[in-house]
C-alpha positions as YAML, in Angstrom:
chain: A
units: angstrom
residues:
- id: 1
  name: MET
  ca: [134.87, -87.30, -69.75]
- id: 2
  name: LYS
  ca: [132.22, -89.90, -68.90]
- id: 3
  name: ILE
  ca: [133.67, -93.25, -67.95]
- id: 4
  name: THR
  ca: [131.98, -96.56, -68.79]
- id: 5
  name: ILE
  ca: [131.58, -99.64, -66.62]
- id: 6
  name: LYS
  ca: [133.82, -101.48, -69.10]
- id: 7
  name: GLU
  ca: [136.59, -98.92, -68.63]
- id: 8
  name: ILE
  ca: [136.25, -99.17, -64.84]
- id: 9
  name: ALA
  ca: [136.75, -102.94, -65.18]
- id: 10
  name: GLU
  ca: [139.85, -102.43, -67.29]
- id: 11
  name: LYS
  ca: [141.39, -99.99, -64.93]
- id: 12
  name: ALA
  ca: [140.77, -102.23, -61.92]
- id: 13
  name: GLY
  ca: [141.86, -105.32, -63.72]
- id: 14
  name: VAL
  ca: [138.59, -107.17, -63.06]
- id: 15
  name: SER
  ca: [135.57, -108.27, -65.19]
- id: 16
  name: VAL
  ca: [132.59, -106.14, -66.05]
- id: 17
  name: THR
  ca: [130.40, -108.49, -64.00]
- id: 18
  name: THR
  ca: [132.57, -107.96, -60.91]
- id: 19
  name: VAL
  ca: [132.20, -104.15, -61.26]
- id: 20
  name: SER
  ca: [128.43, -104.46, -61.71]
- id: 21
  name: GLN
  ca: [127.95, -106.66, -58.72]
- id: 22
  name: ILE
  ca: [130.11, -104.48, -56.48]
- id: 23
  name: LEU
  ca: [128.13, -101.31, -57.62]
- id: 24
  name: ASN
  ca: [124.78, -103.13, -56.87]
- id: 25
  name: ASN
  ca: [126.04, -104.16, -53.42]
- id: 26
  name: LYS
  ca: [126.11, -107.82, -54.49]
- id: 27
  name: GLY
  ca: [129.93, -108.03, -54.15]
- id: 28
  name: SER
  ca: [130.22, -109.87, -50.85]
- id: 29
  name: ARG
  ca: [132.21, -112.79, -52.47]
- id: 30
  name: PHE
  ca: [134.92, -110.28, -53.59]
- id: 31
  name: SER
  ca: [137.90, -109.26, -51.37]
- id: 32
  name: GLU
  ca: [137.84, -105.98, -49.62]
- id: 33
  name: LYS
  ca: [140.90, -104.94, -51.63]
- id: 34
  name: THR
  ca: [139.06, -105.56, -54.90]
- id: 35
  name: ARG
  ca: [135.98, -103.76, -53.73]
- id: 36
  name: ARG
  ca: [137.97, -100.66, -52.58]
- id: 37
  name: LYS
  ca: [139.94, -100.64, -55.75]
- id: 38
  name: VAL
  ca: [136.71, -100.50, -57.93]
- id: 39
  name: LEU
  ca: [135.05, -97.91, -55.74]
- id: 40
  name: ALA
  ca: [138.11, -95.70, -55.70]
- id: 41
  name: ILE
  ca: [137.97, -95.59, -59.55]
- id: 42
  name: VAL
  ca: [134.27, -94.88, -59.45]
- id: 43
  name: GLU
  ca: [134.80, -92.01, -57.06]
- id: 44
  name: GLU
  ca: [137.81, -90.60, -59.03]
- id: 45
  name: TYR
  ca: [135.86, -90.47, -62.28]
- id: 46
  name: HIS
  ca: [132.50, -89.48, -60.76]
- id: 47
  name: TYR
  ca: [130.82, -92.51, -62.31]
- id: 48
  name: LYS
  ca: [127.05, -92.62, -62.31]
- id: 49
  name: PRO
  ca: [125.20, -95.85, -63.10]
- id: 50
  name: ASP
  ca: [123.61, -95.77, -66.60]
- id: 51
  name: PHE
  ca: [120.05, -96.95, -66.23]
- id: 52
  name: PHE
  ca: [119.79, -97.56, -70.00]
- id: 53
  name: ALA
  ca: [122.78, -99.89, -69.95]
- id: 54
  name: ALA
  ca: [121.38, -101.66, -66.90]
- id: 55
  name: ASN
  ca: [118.17, -102.06, -68.99]
- id: 56
  name: LEU
  ca: [120.09, -104.39, -71.27]
- id: 57
  name: ILE
  ca: [120.69, -106.67, -68.34]
- id: 58
  name: ASN
  ca: [117.54, -106.54, -66.25]
- id: 59
  name: ARG
  ca: [115.11, -105.46, -68.98]
- id: 60
  name: HIS
  ca: [113.83, -102.56, -66.83]
- id: 61
  name: SER
  ca: [114.92, -98.92, -67.24]
- id: 62
  name: LYS
  ca: [112.88, -97.76, -64.18]
- id: 63
  name: THR
  ca: [111.68, -94.95, -66.38]
- id: 64
  name: ILE
  ca: [108.11, -94.02, -67.29]
- id: 65
  name: GLY
  ca: [107.10, -91.79, -70.17]
- id: 66
  name: MET
  ca: [104.19, -89.42, -69.65]
- id: 67
  name: ILE
  ca: [102.49, -87.34, -72.31]
- id: 68
  name: ILE
  ca: [100.10, -84.61, -71.35]
- id: 69
  name: PRO
  ca: [98.42, -81.96, -73.50]
- id: 70
  name: ASP
  ca: [99.18, -78.94, -71.47]
- id: 71
  name: VAL
  ca: [101.78, -78.52, -68.61]
- id: 72
  name: THR
  ca: [100.39, -75.13, -67.62]
- id: 73
  name: ASP
  ca: [96.96, -76.62, -66.83]
- id: 74
  name: SER
  ca: [96.38, -76.79, -63.04]
- id: 75
  name: PHE
  ca: [94.36, -80.03, -63.48]
- id: 76
  name: PHE
  ca: [97.31, -81.80, -64.96]
- id: 77
  name: SER
  ca: [99.67, -80.38, -62.34]
- id: 78
  name: LYS
  ca: [97.76, -82.38, -59.79]
- id: 79
  name: VAL
  ca: [97.62, -85.40, -62.04]
- id: 80
  name: ILE
  ca: [101.45, -85.35, -62.35]
- id: 81
  name: GLU
  ca: [101.78, -84.96, -58.60]
- id: 82
  name: GLY
  ca: [99.63, -88.03, -58.08]
- id: 83
  name: VAL
  ca: [101.76, -89.95, -60.64]
- id: 84
  name: GLU
  ca: [104.99, -88.96, -58.97]
- id: 85
  name: SER
  ca: [103.70, -89.78, -55.55]
- id: 86
  name: TYR
  ca: [103.15, -93.40, -56.63]
- id: 87
  name: LEU
  ca: [106.25, -93.81, -58.85]
- id: 88
  name: ASN
  ca: [108.98, -92.01, -56.86]
- id: 89
  name: PRO
  ca: [109.01, -94.38, -53.87]
- id: 90
  name: LEU
  ca: [109.38, -97.30, -56.35]
- id: 91
  name: GLY
  ca: [112.49, -95.78, -57.78]
- id: 92
  name: TYR
  ca: [110.90, -94.72, -61.20]
- id: 93
  name: MET
  ca: [111.81, -91.56, -63.07]
- id: 94
  name: ILE
  ca: [109.39, -89.72, -65.32]
- id: 95
  name: ILE
  ca: [110.12, -88.40, -68.85]
- id: 96
  name: LEU
  ca: [107.48, -85.73, -69.08]
- id: 97
  name: CYS
  ca: [106.35, -84.63, -72.64]
- id: 98
  name: ASN
  ca: [103.98, -81.68, -73.41]
- id: 99
  name: SER
  ca: [102.02, -82.36, -76.63]
- id: 100
  name: ARG
  ca: [100.34, -78.93, -76.54]
- id: 101
  name: HIS
  ca: [97.10, -80.62, -77.79]
- id: 102
  name: ASP
  ca: [98.82, -81.43, -81.11]
- id: 103
  name: LYS
  ca: [98.01, -84.94, -82.33]
- id: 104
  name: GLU
  ca: [101.24, -85.14, -84.52]
- id: 105
  name: GLN
  ca: [103.45, -84.05, -81.63]
- id: 106
  name: GLU
  ca: [101.76, -86.67, -79.47]
- id: 107
  name: LYS
  ca: [102.59, -89.40, -82.11]
- id: 108
  name: ARG
  ca: [106.21, -88.26, -82.27]
- id: 109
  name: TYR
  ca: [106.51, -88.48, -78.45]
- id: 110
  name: LEU
  ca: [105.00, -91.98, -78.41]
- id: 111
  name: ASN
  ca: [107.60, -93.19, -80.95]
- id: 112
  name: GLU
  ca: [110.47, -91.27, -79.20]
- id: 113
  name: LEU
  ca: [109.56, -92.81, -75.82]
- id: 114
  name: SER
  ca: [109.42, -96.32, -77.41]
- id: 115
  name: HIS
  ca: [113.01, -95.79, -78.72]
- id: 116
  name: ARG
  ca: [114.20, -94.70, -75.29]
- id: 117
  name: SER
  ca: [113.24, -98.05, -73.74]
- id: 118
  name: VAL
  ca: [110.76, -96.69, -71.20]
- id: 119
  name: ASP
  ca: [109.09, -99.40, -69.03]
- id: 120
  name: GLY
  ca: [105.65, -97.97, -69.82]
- id: 121
  name: ILE
  ca: [103.74, -94.85, -70.95]
- id: 122
  name: LEU
  ca: [100.99, -92.75, -69.36]
- id: 123
  name: LEU
  ca: [99.12, -90.99, -72.14]
- id: 124
  name: ALA
  ca: [96.74, -88.18, -71.38]
- id: 125
  name: THR
  ca: [95.20, -87.56, -74.81]
- id: 126
  name: PRO
  ca: [92.34, -85.36, -76.15]
- id: 127
  name: HIS
  ca: [92.40, -87.48, -79.39]
- id: 128
  name: GLN
  ca: [91.12, -90.69, -80.83]
- id: 129
  name: LEU
  ca: [94.32, -92.86, -81.19]
- id: 130
  name: ASP
  ca: [95.40, -93.35, -84.83]
- id: 131
  name: GLN
  ca: [95.85, -96.78, -86.42]
- id: 132
  name: GLU
  ca: [99.56, -97.01, -85.58]
- id: 133
  name: HIS
  ca: [98.98, -96.53, -81.92]
- id: 134
  name: ALA
  ca: [95.35, -97.87, -81.53]
- id: 135
  name: LEU
  ca: [94.37, -100.25, -78.76]
- id: 136
  name: ASP
  ca: [94.57, -103.24, -81.12]
- id: 137
  name: SER
  ca: [97.96, -102.14, -82.68]
- id: 138
  name: ASP
  ca: [101.32, -103.92, -82.39]
- id: 139
  name: PHE
  ca: [102.60, -100.72, -80.71]
- id: 140
  name: TYR
  ca: [100.09, -101.03, -77.93]
- id: 141
  name: ARG
  ca: [100.73, -104.73, -77.50]
- id: 142
  name: GLN
  ca: [104.46, -104.14, -77.22]
- id: 143
  name: HIS
  ca: [104.31, -101.40, -74.64]
- id: 144
  name: PRO
  ca: [102.37, -101.17, -71.33]
- id: 145
  name: ILE
  ca: [100.32, -98.01, -71.74]
- id: 146
  name: VAL
  ca: [97.57, -96.49, -69.55]
- id: 147
  name: LEU
  ca: [95.30, -93.87, -71.13]
- id: 148
  name: ILE
  ca: [93.93, -90.86, -69.28]
- id: 149
  name: ASP
  ca: [91.40, -89.92, -71.92]
- id: 150
  name: ARG
  ca: [87.98, -89.62, -70.27]
- id: 151
  name: GLY
  ca: [87.01, -92.82, -71.98]
- id: 152
  name: LEU
  ca: [87.35, -91.25, -75.47]
- id: 153
  name: ASN
  ca: [88.98, -94.39, -76.93]
- id: 154
  name: GLU
  ca: [86.35, -97.02, -76.46]
- id: 155
  name: ARG
  ca: [87.27, -100.03, -74.31]
- id: 156
  name: ASP
  ca: [85.90, -101.95, -71.31]
- id: 157
  name: TRP
  ca: [89.12, -101.99, -69.29]
- id: 158
  name: GLY
  ca: [91.63, -99.45, -68.02]
- id: 159
  name: GLN
  ca: [89.18, -96.55, -67.92]
- id: 160
  name: LEU
  ca: [89.70, -93.74, -65.36]
- id: 161
  name: LEU
  ca: [86.30, -92.04, -65.37]
- id: 162
  name: VAL
  ca: [85.04, -89.08, -63.32]
- id: 163
  name: GLU
  ca: [81.35, -88.75, -62.56]
- id: 164
  name: GLU
  ca: [81.29, -85.38, -64.26]
- id: 165
  name: TYR
  ca: [77.63, -85.56, -65.42]
- id: 166
  name: GLU
  ca: [76.39, -86.13, -61.89]
- id: 167
  name: GLY
  ca: [78.61, -83.39, -60.57]
- id: 168
  name: ALA
  ca: [77.39, -80.82, -63.14]
- id: 169
  name: GLN
  ca: [73.79, -81.81, -62.59]
- id: 170
  name: GLN
  ca: [74.16, -81.10, -58.92]
- id: 171
  name: VAL
  ca: [75.51, -77.65, -59.66]
- id: 172
  name: VAL
  ca: [72.65, -76.58, -61.93]
- id: 173
  name: ARG
  ca: [69.96, -78.04, -59.72]
- id: 174
  name: MET
  ca: [71.52, -76.24, -56.69]
- id: 175
  name: LEU
  ca: [71.37, -72.92, -58.61]
- id: 176
  name: ALA
  ca: [67.76, -73.61, -59.61]
- id: 177
  name: ALA
  ca: [66.82, -74.46, -56.07]
- id: 178
  name: ALA
  ca: [68.46, -71.08, -54.99]
- id: 179
  name: GLY
  ca: [65.87, -69.37, -57.26]
- id: 180
  name: HIS
  ca: [68.14, -68.67, -60.33]
- id: 181
  name: ARG
  ca: [66.20, -69.00, -63.60]
- id: 182
  name: TYR
  ca: [68.60, -67.40, -65.98]
- id: 183
  name: ILE
  ca: [71.72, -69.52, -65.74]
- id: 184
  name: GLY
  ca: [74.72, -69.20, -68.14]
- id: 185
  name: MET
  ca: [77.54, -71.59, -68.76]
- id: 186
  name: LEU
  ca: [81.21, -71.24, -69.84]
- id: 187
  name: LYS
  ca: [82.69, -74.14, -71.76]
- id: 188
  name: GLU
  ca: [85.72, -75.01, -73.78]
- id: 189
  name: ASN
  ca: [86.14, -74.26, -77.42]
- id: 190
  name: ALA
  ca: [88.85, -76.95, -77.91]
- id: 191
  name: GLY
  ca: [91.31, -79.16, -76.17]
- id: 192
  name: TYR
  ca: [91.64, -82.02, -73.78]
- id: 193
  name: TYR
  ca: [88.58, -81.69, -71.71]
- id: 194
  name: GLN
  ca: [85.86, -81.59, -74.37]
- id: 195
  name: LEU
  ca: [83.40, -80.94, -71.48]
- id: 196
  name: THR
  ca: [80.59, -82.83, -73.19]
- id: 197
  name: GLU
  ca: [79.34, -84.42, -69.93]
- id: 198
  name: ARG
  ca: [79.23, -81.10, -68.12]
- id: 199
  name: VAL
  ca: [77.51, -79.20, -70.96]
- id: 200
  name: ASN
  ca: [74.98, -82.03, -71.50]
- id: 201
  name: ALA
  ca: [74.16, -82.04, -67.78]
- id: 202
  name: TYR
  ca: [73.63, -78.23, -67.87]
- id: 203
  name: ARG
  ca: [71.30, -78.42, -70.81]
- id: 204
  name: GLN
  ca: [69.43, -81.45, -69.34]
- id: 205
  name: VAL
  ca: [68.74, -79.74, -65.99]
- id: 206
  name: VAL
  ca: [67.77, -76.39, -67.65]
- id: 207
  name: LYS
  ca: [65.23, -78.39, -69.71]
- id: 208
  name: GLU
  ca: [64.13, -80.56, -66.69]
- id: 209
  name: GLN
  ca: [63.60, -77.37, -64.57]
- id: 210
  name: GLN
  ca: [61.88, -75.61, -67.48]
- id: 211
  name: LEU
  ca: [64.26, -72.66, -67.23]
- id: 212
  name: PRO
  ca: [64.56, -70.03, -69.97]
- id: 213
  name: PHE
  ca: [67.40, -70.76, -72.46]
- id: 214
  name: LYS
  ca: [69.07, -69.03, -75.32]
- id: 215
  name: GLU
  ca: [72.24, -70.25, -77.12]
- id: 216
  name: SER
  ca: [73.90, -66.94, -76.12]
- id: 217
  name: TYR
  ca: [73.75, -68.12, -72.46]
- id: 218
  name: VAL
  ca: [76.61, -70.50, -73.34]
- id: 219
  name: GLY
  ca: [79.98, -68.85, -73.86]
- id: 220
  name: SER
  ca: [82.99, -70.67, -75.24]
- id: 221
  name: GLY
  ca: [86.71, -70.07, -74.69]
- id: 222
  name: ALA
  ca: [90.02, -71.67, -73.74]
- id: 223
  name: LEU
  ca: [89.99, -73.46, -70.41]
- id: 224
  name: THR
  ca: [92.13, -70.77, -68.92]
- id: 225
  name: ILE
  ca: [91.68, -67.58, -66.85]
- id: 226
  name: ALA
  ca: [91.81, -65.53, -70.02]
- id: 227
  name: GLY
  ca: [89.34, -67.91, -71.80]
- id: 228
  name: GLY
  ca: [86.92, -67.60, -68.95]
- id: 229
  name: TYR
  ca: [87.26, -63.82, -69.01]
- id: 230
  name: GLN
  ca: [86.43, -63.64, -72.79]
- id: 231
  name: ALA
  ca: [83.56, -66.14, -72.56]
- id: 232
  name: ALA
  ca: [81.97, -64.53, -69.58]
- id: 233
  name: LYS
  ca: [81.99, -61.11, -71.34]
- id: 234
  name: LYS
  ca: [79.80, -62.74, -74.09]
- id: 235
  name: VAL
  ca: [77.44, -64.31, -71.56]
- id: 236
  name: LEU
  ca: [77.11, -61.01, -69.64]
- id: 237
  name: LYS
  ca: [75.65, -59.40, -72.78]
- id: 238
  name: ASN
  ca: [72.41, -61.11, -71.50]
- id: 239
  name: PRO
  ca: [71.48, -58.72, -68.69]
- id: 240
  name: GLU
  ca: [68.95, -61.14, -67.20]
- id: 241
  name: ILE
  ca: [71.71, -63.73, -66.27]
- id: 242
  name: THR
  ca: [71.94, -64.14, -62.48]
- id: 243
  name: ALA
  ca: [74.20, -67.18, -62.29]
- id: 244
  name: ILE
  ca: [77.14, -68.67, -64.35]
- id: 245
  name: PHE
  ca: [78.36, -72.24, -64.22]
- id: 246
  name: CYS
  ca: [82.00, -72.27, -65.35]
- id: 247
  name: GLY
  ca: [83.51, -75.37, -67.09]
- id: 248
  name: ASN
  ca: [86.50, -75.21, -64.69]
- id: 249
  name: ASP
  ca: [87.91, -73.18, -61.86]
- id: 250
  name: GLU
  ca: [90.41, -71.30, -64.06]
- id: 251
  name: MET
  ca: [87.56, -70.04, -66.18]
- id: 252
  name: ALA
  ca: [85.79, -68.96, -62.95]
- id: 253
  name: ILE
  ca: [88.76, -66.69, -62.08]
- id: 254
  name: GLY
  ca: [88.38, -64.92, -65.43]
- id: 255
  name: CYS
  ca: [84.63, -64.84, -65.00]
- id: 256
  name: TYR
  ca: [85.07, -63.00, -61.67]
- id: 257
  name: GLN
  ca: [87.16, -60.29, -63.51]
- id: 258
  name: ALA
  ca: [84.59, -59.89, -66.26]
- id: 259
  name: ILE
  ca: [81.81, -59.48, -63.72]
- id: 260
  name: TYR
  ca: [83.83, -56.91, -61.81]
- id: 261
  name: GLU
  ca: [84.48, -54.96, -64.94]
- id: 262
  name: SER
  ca: [80.79, -54.99, -65.77]
- id: 263
  name: GLY
  ca: [80.09, -53.04, -62.52]
- id: 264
  name: LYS
  ca: [78.51, -56.10, -60.84]
- id: 265
  name: LYS
  ca: [79.52, -58.14, -57.83]
- id: 266
  name: VAL
  ca: [79.84, -61.80, -57.03]
- id: 267
  name: PRO
  ca: [77.55, -63.07, -55.50]
- id: 268
  name: ASP
  ca: [75.30, -60.06, -54.92]
- id: 269
  name: ASP
  ca: [74.48, -59.62, -58.56]
- id: 270
  name: ILE
  ca: [75.72, -62.80, -60.18]
- id: 271
  name: SER
  ca: [76.37, -66.16, -58.64]
- id: 272
  name: VAL
  ca: [79.36, -68.22, -59.94]
- id: 273
  name: VAL
  ca: [80.20, -71.94, -59.67]
- id: 274
  name: GLY
  ca: [83.38, -73.66, -60.88]
- id: 275
  name: PHE
  ca: [84.45, -77.21, -61.47]
- id: 276
  name: ASP
  ca: [87.73, -79.12, -60.47]
- id: 277
  name: GLY
  ca: [88.14, -78.02, -56.84]
- id: 278
  name: LEU
  ca: [91.57, -76.47, -57.40]
- id: 279
  name: GLU
  ca: [93.30, -75.35, -54.30]
- id: 280
  name: VAL
  ca: [93.21, -71.65, -55.50]
- id: 281
  name: SER
  ca: [89.36, -71.78, -55.56]
- id: 282
  name: GLN
  ca: [89.20, -71.34, -51.74]
- id: 283
  name: TYR
  ca: [91.38, -68.18, -51.80]
- id: 284
  name: MET
  ca: [89.25, -66.36, -54.40]
- id: 285
  name: VAL
  ca: [87.19, -63.36, -53.19]
- id: 286
  name: PRO
  ca: [84.55, -64.56, -52.37]
- id: 287
  name: PRO
  ca: [85.68, -68.15, -52.06]
- id: 288
  name: LEU
  ca: [84.39, -70.21, -55.05]
- id: 289
  name: THR
  ca: [81.63, -72.76, -54.82]
- id: 290
  name: THR
  ca: [82.99, -75.62, -56.98]
- id: 291
  name: VAL
  ca: [82.77, -79.29, -57.83]
- id: 292
  name: PHE
  ca: [85.84, -81.16, -56.63]
- id: 293
  name: GLN
  ca: [87.17, -83.93, -58.80]
- id: 294
  name: PRO
  ca: [90.16, -85.97, -57.54]
- id: 295
  name: SER
  ca: [92.89, -85.13, -60.08]
- id: 296
  name: PHE
  ca: [95.68, -86.27, -57.69]
- id: 297
  name: GLU
  ca: [93.95, -89.67, -57.22]
- id: 298
  name: ILE
  ca: [93.48, -89.98, -61.03]
- id: 299
  name: GLY
  ca: [97.29, -89.68, -61.48]
- id: 300
  name: PHE
  ca: [98.08, -91.92, -58.54]
- id: 301
  name: SER
  ca: [95.74, -94.65, -59.83]
- id: 302
  name: ALA
  ca: [96.93, -94.34, -63.40]
- id: 303
  name: ALA
  ca: [100.55, -94.84, -62.21]
- id: 304
  name: LYS
  ca: [99.46, -97.87, -60.13]
- id: 305
  name: PHE
  ca: [97.73, -99.40, -63.10]
- id: 306
  name: LEU
  ca: [100.82, -98.91, -65.25]
- id: 307
  name: VAL
  ca: [103.20, -100.40, -62.69]
- id: 308
  name: ASP
  ca: [100.89, -103.45, -62.36]
- id: 309
  name: ALA
  ca: [100.73, -103.75, -66.14]
- id: 310
  name: ILE
  ca: [104.59, -103.66, -66.36]
- id: 311
  name: ASN
  ca: [105.00, -106.34, -63.58]
- id: 312
  name: PHE
  ca: [101.97, -108.55, -64.48]
- id: 313
  name: PRO
  ca: [101.46, -108.12, -68.28]
- id: 314
  name: ALA
  ca: [98.96, -110.95, -68.46]
- id: 315
  name: GLN
  ca: [96.58, -109.20, -66.04]
- id: 316
  name: ARG
  ca: [93.68, -107.07, -67.25]
- id: 317
  name: ILE
  ca: [93.89, -103.45, -66.31]
- id: 318
  name: PRO
  ca: [90.72, -102.61, -64.26]
- id: 319
  name: ASN
  ca: [88.35, -99.67, -64.60]
- id: 320
  name: LYS
  ca: [88.06, -97.06, -61.89]
- id: 321
  name: ILE
  ca: [85.32, -94.46, -61.35]
- id: 322
  name: PHE
  ca: [85.97, -91.33, -59.34]
- id: 323
  name: GLN
  ca: [83.10, -89.48, -57.61]
- id: 324
  name: THR
  ca: [82.80, -85.69, -57.55]
- id: 325
  name: LYS
  ca: [81.80, -83.62, -54.58]
- id: 326
  name: LEU
  ca: [80.04, -80.18, -54.55]
- id: 327
  name: ILE
  ca: [81.84, -77.81, -52.27]
- id: 328
  name: ILE
  ca: [79.60, -74.98, -51.10]
- id: 329
  name: ARG
  ca: [81.37, -71.68, -50.38]
- id: 330
  name: GLU
  ca: [80.36, -67.96, -50.71]
- id: 331
  name: SER
  ca: [80.04, -67.35, -54.45]
- id: 332
  name: VAL
  ca: [76.28, -68.33, -54.70]
- id: 333
  name: LYS
  ca: [73.47, -66.15, -53.36]
- id: 334
  name: LYS
  ca: [69.84, -67.15, -53.03]
- id: 335
  name: GLN
  ca: [67.77, -65.36, -55.62]
- id: 336
  name: ILE
  ca: [64.77, -63.46, -54.14]
- id: 337
  name: GLU
  ca: [61.82, -63.29, -56.46]
- id: 338
  name: ASP
  ca: [60.52, -59.77, -57.16]
...
């Protein structure tokens, strides 16, 4: 049976305040006898402090809510790692919610977290916020919230933006410089990323370099290994393709498999480039050329912004731009003109 702080006070014959101060190591003005008596009851009943009860006194639960669209996504694994690295040393716990890209589930989680007295919310969303939770809503004014949304919800503050367009441009220009004229791309068909910047950059460089293009050069699928596999099979129906730019590294893994099954090799027959810079990319065979984006730092910065917003509510949350970096490995081969 769980014992309350009030029951401890009654058993020890002291006030709730006395118990609270002894538990928080602020009990120096109490006798050693009183202190030992309280701590003996605490130990006997295995009492653990209730952070939600403490919240009524100090107005802080030391709990952060975090909503993400897909817990299985490697990108978000690194974002969460970054968030924890910032919050854990400060004594915060995270309530992690998986919305599965569902807008209604996301709304339910926002309301649930609000009722659980979290100090703030980190919201990674692929959606435009609805009226109830919009940036000018009462809900948003009452809760410190930091969005990880690729700037989808328009604002001039609190944006965590990655230079994806520039990173994708660099990839396609590198492939063109290596002599590749028939370049395919794998992109998402739904979900958080909505790789608009990456796709736009691909199309822009193809046009700028006057490369041949057909709509069938772009294959869509889920941003997963299986999605990359299915999308690559469509693109490989164009036998002239010599290089494929994958929307993320997980798709690139699936792309490797599709190329292998087609009887071709990476990079001898088809060059492949990914995007994200996941750790697994360096262990692929051959190691994957990819664009690194700092997902850990995105999480770390989002958590810092949120804690600052909790402690200094009057301050404006700044913007932060993260640069990408092209990592050259062994999955691209220079194309020799016939």
